[in-house]
Each structure stands twice: as C-alpha cells, then as structure tokens.
Short mmCIF file of C-alpha atoms in Angstrom, two decimals:
data_model
loop_
_atom_site.label_atom_id
_atom_site.label_comp_id
_atom_site.label_asym_id
_atom_site.label_seq_id
_atom_site.Cartn_x
_atom_site.Cartn_y
_atom_site.Cartn_z
CA UNK M 1 24.63 6.43 27.29
CA UNK M 2 24.32 10.17 27.46
CA UNK M 3 22.90 11.75 24.26
CA UNK M 4 25.37 14.37 22.89
CA UNK M 5 24.32 15.64 19.47
CA UNK M 6 27.93 16.71 18.54
CA UNK M 7 29.11 13.02 19.27
CA UNK M 8 26.70 11.34 17.00
CA UNK M 9 29.28 11.52 13.89
CA UNK M 10 31.96 10.37 15.86
CA UNK M 11 29.99 7.46 17.38
CA UNK M 12 29.35 6.26 13.91
CA UNK M 13 33.17 6.35 13.19
CA UNK M 14 33.84 4.65 16.62
CA UNK M 15 31.34 1.66 15.72
CA UNK M 16 32.93 1.13 12.34
CA UNK M 17 36.49 0.98 13.83
CA UNK M 18 35.27 -1.32 16.77
CA UNK M 19 33.68 -3.80 14.31
CA UNK M 20 36.59 -3.79 12.13
CA UNK M 21 39.04 -4.45 14.96
CA UNK M 22 36.65 -7.18 16.40
CA UNK M 23 36.76 -9.12 13.05
CA UNK M 24 40.58 -8.72 12.65
CA UNK M 25 41.05 -9.84 16.22
CA UNK M 26 38.96 -12.89 15.54
CA UNK M 27 41.17 -13.72 12.53
CA UNK M 28 38.29 -13.59 9.98
CA UNK M 29 38.12 -11.95 6.57
CA UNK M 30 35.28 -9.71 5.30
CA UNK M 31 34.21 -12.44 2.79
CA UNK M 32 34.02 -14.99 5.58
CA UNK M 33 31.88 -12.68 7.83
CA UNK M 34 29.76 -11.65 4.97
CA UNK M 35 28.80 -15.41 4.31
CA UNK M 36 28.19 -15.95 7.95
CA UNK M 37 25.79 -13.04 8.27
CA UNK M 38 24.20 -13.36 4.84
CA UNK M 39 25.42 -10.06 3.71
CA UNK M 40 27.58 -8.89 0.71
CA UNK M 41 31.25 -8.41 1.33
CA UNK M 42 30.64 -4.76 -0.04
CA UNK M 43 28.22 -4.17 2.72
CA UNK M 44 30.72 -5.38 5.34
CA UNK M 45 33.29 -3.18 3.83
CA UNK M 46 31.12 -0.21 3.85
CA UNK M 47 30.16 -0.84 7.41
CA UNK M 48 33.82 -0.98 8.53
CA UNK M 49 34.88 2.09 6.58
CA UNK M 50 31.96 4.07 8.10
CA UNK M 51 30.24 4.60 4.68
CA UNK M 52 27.31 2.69 5.95
CA UNK M 53 25.82 2.83 9.47
CA UNK M 54 24.59 -0.61 10.45
CA UNK M 55 21.15 -1.12 12.07
CA UNK M 56 21.20 -3.04 15.21
CA UNK M 57 20.15 -6.17 13.46
CA UNK M 58 23.26 -6.08 11.31
CA UNK M 59 25.40 -5.61 14.55
CA UNK M 60 23.76 -8.51 16.11
CA UNK M 61 24.47 -10.78 13.32
CA UNK M 62 28.15 -9.68 13.30
CA UNK M 63 28.39 -10.10 17.12
CA UNK M 64 26.92 -13.61 16.84
CA UNK M 65 29.19 -14.53 14.03
CA UNK M 66 32.36 -13.48 15.75
CA UNK M 67 31.17 -15.00 19.04
CA UNK M 68 31.70 -11.82 20.99
CA UNK M 69 31.54 -11.96 24.70
CA UNK M 70 28.64 -10.30 26.59
CA UNK M 71 30.44 -7.09 28.17
CA UNK M 72 31.99 -6.19 24.69
CA UNK M 73 28.71 -7.13 22.87
CA UNK M 74 26.58 -4.83 25.15
CA UNK M 75 28.89 -1.83 24.61
CA UNK M 76 28.83 -2.35 20.85
CA UNK M 77 25.04 -2.57 20.91
CA UNK M 78 24.82 0.75 22.76
CA UNK M 79 27.35 2.26 20.23
CA UNK M 80 25.01 0.90 17.36
CA UNK M 81 21.82 2.48 19.09
CA UNK M 82 23.48 5.80 19.27
CA UNK M 83 25.08 5.59 15.96
CA UNK M 84 21.46 5.15 14.59
CA UNK M 85 20.27 8.49 15.94
CA UNK M 86 20.56 11.50 13.76
CA UNK M 87 20.13 15.12 15.01
CA UNK M 88 18.89 17.73 12.37
CA UNK M 89 19.07 21.20 13.96
CA UNK M 90 16.83 23.95 12.67
CA UNK M 91 19.64 26.47 11.80
CA UNK M 92 21.56 23.92 9.61
CA UNK M 93 18.39 23.01 7.76
CA UNK M 94 17.86 26.62 7.02
CA UNK M 95 21.39 27.18 5.83
CA UNK M 96 21.11 24.33 3.46
CA UNK M 97 17.66 25.54 2.24
CA UNK M 98 14.32 24.27 3.45
CA UNK M 99 13.37 23.31 -0.26
CA UNK M 100 16.26 20.71 -0.04
CA UNK M 101 14.57 19.31 3.11
CA UNK M 102 11.40 18.93 1.31
CA UNK M 103 13.26 16.93 -1.31
CA UNK M 104 14.57 14.69 1.49
CA UNK M 105 11.03 14.16 2.88
CA UNK M 106 9.70 13.31 -0.74
CA UNK M 107 12.32 10.72 -1.01
CA UNK M 108 11.48 9.23 2.44
CA UNK M 109 7.71 9.30 1.61
CA UNK M 110 8.32 7.64 -1.81
CA UNK M 111 10.08 4.72 0.06
CA UNK M 112 7.46 4.31 2.74
CA UNK M 113 4.15 2.29 2.88
CA UNK M 114 2.62 2.87 6.30
CA UNK M 115 2.83 6.50 7.84
CA UNK M 116 1.82 7.31 11.58
CA UNK M 117 1.75 11.14 12.25
CA UNK M 118 1.00 12.36 15.83
CA UNK M 119 0.52 15.96 15.69
CA UNK M 120 0.77 17.73 19.20
CA UNK M 121 0.84 21.35 18.47
CA UNK M 122 0.29 22.20 14.80
CA UNK M 123 -0.94 20.81 11.49
CA UNK M 124 1.48 18.94 9.23
CA UNK M 125 2.37 20.19 5.76
CA UNK M 126 0.66 17.11 4.06
CA UNK M 127 -2.79 18.35 5.66
CA UNK M 128 -2.30 22.24 5.23
CA UNK M 129 -3.77 24.74 2.99
CA UNK M 130 -1.38 27.02 0.98
CA UNK M 131 -2.22 29.80 3.47
CA UNK M 132 -1.29 27.70 6.54
CA UNK M 133 2.00 26.56 4.92
CA UNK M 134 2.93 30.08 4.29
CA UNK M 135 2.09 31.16 7.76
CA UNK M 136 4.20 28.27 9.22
CA UNK M 137 7.23 29.54 7.34
CA UNK M 138 6.67 33.35 8.33
CA UNK M 139 9.85 33.45 10.71
CA UNK M 140 12.07 32.08 8.12
CA UNK M 141 13.90 34.97 6.30
CA UNK M 142 14.00 35.26 2.52
CA UNK M 143 11.84 34.16 -0.33
CA UNK M 144 10.17 30.61 0.67
CA UNK M 145 8.09 30.34 -2.49
CA UNK M 146 10.08 27.14 -3.59
CA UNK M 147 9.63 25.55 -0.18
CA UNK M 148 5.99 26.31 -0.03
CA UNK M 149 5.60 24.81 -3.56
CA UNK M 150 7.41 21.68 -2.72
CA UNK M 151 5.38 21.24 0.52
CA UNK M 152 2.09 21.51 -1.44
CA UNK M 153 3.51 19.25 -4.14
CA UNK M 154 4.31 16.49 -1.55
CA UNK M 155 0.44 16.39 -0.74
CA UNK M 156 -0.01 14.26 -3.93
CA UNK M 157 1.42 11.22 -1.96
CA UNK M 158 -1.90 11.06 -0.02
CA UNK M 159 -3.68 9.80 -3.12
CA UNK M 160 -1.16 6.86 -3.74
CA UNK M 161 -3.51 3.82 -3.02
CA UNK M 162 -0.38 1.67 -2.17
CA UNK M 163 0.28 3.77 0.95
CA UNK M 164 -1.62 4.15 4.19
CA UNK M 165 -1.68 7.13 6.51
CA UNK M 166 -2.97 7.71 9.99
CA UNK M 167 -3.01 11.18 11.40
CA UNK M 168 -3.75 11.80 15.04
CA UNK M 169 -4.14 15.62 15.92
CA UNK M 170 -4.79 16.92 19.36
CA UNK M 171 -7.59 19.63 19.64
CA UNK M 172 -4.73 22.04 20.41
CA UNK M 173 -3.01 21.31 17.02
CA UNK M 174 -6.37 21.68 15.18
CA UNK M 175 -7.54 24.87 16.81
CA UNK M 176 -4.33 26.88 17.34
CA UNK M 177 -5.08 30.09 15.60
CA UNK M 178 -2.08 30.35 13.34
CA UNK M 179 -4.26 32.07 10.72
CA UNK M 180 -7.19 34.62 10.95
CA UNK M 181 -10.47 33.02 11.73
CA UNK M 182 -12.00 32.55 8.28
CA UNK M 183 -8.65 31.11 7.06
CA UNK M 184 -8.63 28.64 10.05
CA UNK M 185 -12.17 27.55 9.24
CA UNK M 186 -10.96 26.73 5.61
CA UNK M 187 -8.01 24.77 7.05
CA UNK M 188 -10.39 22.68 9.21
CA UNK M 189 -12.65 22.07 6.17
CA UNK M 190 -9.37 20.82 4.47
CA UNK M 191 -8.94 18.41 7.31
CA UNK M 192 -12.42 17.06 6.84
CA UNK M 193 -11.87 16.74 3.12
CA UNK M 194 -8.68 14.77 3.51
CA UNK M 195 -10.20 12.47 6.07
CA UNK M 196 -12.58 11.13 3.26
CA UNK M 197 -9.64 9.73 1.17
CA UNK M 198 -9.77 6.03 1.15
CA UNK M 199 -6.24 5.19 2.43
CA UNK M 200 -6.26 8.05 5.09
CA UNK M 201 -7.42 7.66 8.61
CA UNK M 202 -7.58 11.14 10.53
CA UNK M 203 -8.46 11.28 14.10
CA UNK M 204 -8.58 14.12 16.60
CA UNK M 205 -7.99 13.87 20.35
CA UNK M 206 -10.63 16.09 22.08
CA UNK M 207 -9.27 18.14 25.14
CA UNK M 208 -12.49 17.20 27.15
CA UNK M 209 -12.49 14.05 29.25
CA UNK M 210 -9.60 12.28 30.88
CA UNK M 211 -6.40 11.20 29.18
CA UNK M 212 -4.15 9.84 31.93
CA UNK M 213 -0.82 10.59 30.11
CA UNK M 214 0.93 13.64 28.64
CA UNK M 215 2.72 13.54 25.13
CA UNK M 216 5.80 15.68 24.89
CA UNK M 217 6.54 15.89 21.10
CA UNK M 218 5.22 15.70 17.72
CA UNK M 219 6.50 12.58 15.98
CA UNK M 220 6.21 10.52 12.73
CA UNK M 221 6.73 6.75 12.25
CA UNK M 222 7.60 5.43 8.87
CA UNK M 223 6.85 1.88 8.46
CA UNK M 224 8.85 -0.03 11.16
CA UNK M 225 12.39 1.45 10.40
CA UNK M 226 12.55 5.02 11.22
CA UNK M 227 10.83 7.55 13.64
CA UNK M 228 11.36 11.41 13.64
CA UNK M 229 10.70 13.44 16.79
CA UNK M 230 10.33 17.11 16.50
CA UNK M 231 11.62 19.41 19.17
CA UNK M 232 11.76 23.31 19.29
CA UNK M 233 15.14 23.54 17.96
CA UNK M 234 15.25 20.57 15.49
CA UNK M 235 14.41 16.92 14.93
CA UNK M 236 15.82 13.52 16.00
CA UNK M 237 15.84 10.72 13.49
CA UNK M 238 15.75 7.28 15.29
CA UNK M 239 16.58 4.13 13.31
CA UNK M 240 17.00 1.59 16.21
CA UNK M 241 14.18 -0.83 16.30
CA UNK M 242 13.54 -0.31 19.90
CA UNK M 243 13.11 3.45 19.65
CA UNK M 244 10.84 3.05 16.56
CA UNK M 245 8.81 0.33 18.32
CA UNK M 246 8.43 2.51 21.40
CA UNK M 247 6.91 5.26 19.30
CA UNK M 248 4.55 2.88 17.48
CA UNK M 249 3.23 1.68 20.98
CA UNK M 250 2.90 5.33 22.06
CA UNK M 251 0.97 5.98 18.88
CA UNK M 252 -1.32 3.04 19.63
CA UNK M 253 -2.21 4.38 23.01
CA UNK M 254 -2.92 7.92 21.78
CA UNK M 255 -4.98 6.42 18.94
CA UNK M 256 -7.38 4.96 21.52
CA UNK M 257 -8.23 8.47 22.74
CA UNK M 258 -8.91 9.73 19.29
CA UNK M 259 -12.29 10.29 17.36
CA UNK M 260 -12.44 9.14 13.90
CA UNK M 261 -15.17 8.96 11.13
CA UNK M 262 -18.44 10.73 11.69
CA UNK M 263 -17.44 11.94 15.21
CA UNK M 264 -14.24 13.27 13.87
CA UNK M 265 -16.19 15.11 11.11
CA UNK M 266 -18.64 16.59 13.63
CA UNK M 267 -15.83 17.78 15.70
CA UNK M 268 -14.10 19.53 12.88
CA UNK M 269 -17.35 21.06 11.63
CA UNK M 270 -18.10 22.46 15.15
CA UNK M 271 -14.68 23.93 15.45
CA UNK M 272 -14.68 25.44 11.98
CA UNK M 273 -18.10 27.07 12.70
CA UNK M 274 -16.58 28.56 15.84
CA UNK M 275 -13.91 30.27 13.89
CA UNK M 276 -16.43 31.48 11.22
CA UNK M 277 -18.50 32.97 14.19
CA UNK M 278 -15.39 34.91 15.30
CA UNK M 279 -15.26 36.55 11.81
CA UNK M 280 -18.65 38.10 12.16
#
C-alpha cells in the first residue's frame, strides 16, 4: 500500500466504516462482538465511529470473531496498518506551538517504561545542555523560551528509577559542531555525566572500523507499542507491532557496534579535548 500522508485521516475513517459494515453483514451486535473479543461495548462503538483507531491486534480479534474470509481480511489488515501511521509535519507543529509538542512528549514519556533512542545526526533534548537546546531551535522564528524551558524540564524523567533508557549516538551526532568548540566540549561532558545515571545506558558508535549497513533516520522506540521516525520535514509515528518490532531489531543490530561504559567515556573525553584544543 502506497504511503500518502494526506490519506491517513481518511484511512482511519475507511477502516472504521469497513469494520462496522463487516459486523452488520454478519448479523452481529456490538455487544456480541465485544464479548467475543474480550473488549467493552464502548470500545467497539468507538472503533466503529472512528473515535478510536484499533491496533492490529484488535482488528485481528474482530476478523476472527466475524470469521472473515482471507482476501477481505488481508485488505482490512493493510488498512489497519496504515491507520496506525501518523504523520506530523514540521510546519503544523510550529503553527500549533513547539511548547505544545513538548507537552505531548512529556505525556508519552510518563506512560513509557523502556526507551530506545537511535541518534543519527544530533543529540536529543533529553541529553542536551541549555545552549545546545537553544541552538537546535535557532531556525524557529519567535520567542522559544517556553519551548526551551519545557525541553529542559523533561530531562527529569531520566532520574525516574522505574524507567530504563538506552541511547545510541553515532560519532557524527556527538561531534557535529552545532555550538562553538568550548560549548561543544561542555555538551560532551554532559553526555558523560548522564551515562553514569543508574538506569541509563549510553553508547556511541565510532566512525572507525567496518559497519556493513547504513542507517537512514533517527528513531525512538517506546516500549513495544510505538516508534517515531524523524525525517527532514517531520516525523512518522508508527503503532503497528510489525513496524515497532522492525525498529527494535534495527536498534539491537546498531547496539552491537556501540561502545559503552569506560570505552564510551574514553571516547567522549577524547572528543571533548579535541573541541577544547580548537578553542586555544
């Protein structure tokens, strides 16, 4: 199925209508279907009205309960997968206000236990110094003080012992000179400091050596339920378990190339000193 961002909202409504028609054609009530699927009748109603987008597991349960034939079931599974993709373009986010995006991320982080960050080209806000955060928003017009404050406020989640974090950063992400040399040295010292938090694993992937694959995007995986993939003009939010598992598998492979612990600390210290020498 071709990905068309402008079709995503309509795909969700198409899925809701198709599931409603399927149930009615089978001569079943929402109450009957809810019992067979171990869901509430309210959930079935919300799925059929489009107020709730069902995950693929929900759709599979409904298809099994209604004994749907294979060709139609396959079409509905594809609809479900596309309906569980959300596109957030950069311009819409800016129009709404980037501080509101920070609130959304904070809610997502509060509901997540295990985080996996793959950082291809830049340092994420959870690891950034105030100067780095400010520089990352330099191309956004207007006063970004509230957004910066909220980004820094979100860093407190790293101290929550009920959560675990793994950050993988390429050497390119760590050493990209977004700031003047001395400020970059301070940013790298910040990374080394965060890596010592008990529930944080921070690894760097050095450019030296042989890595027989080429990552294309920065991405984050939240537990086993959601993955976000960043592009130059926005972000994809993926909820289909196949997509989420694919990114978890990618993460595991990239993790095997990363340096952790003392080896990571030594690399960060070496790169920090290189920035310091530039300042002289």
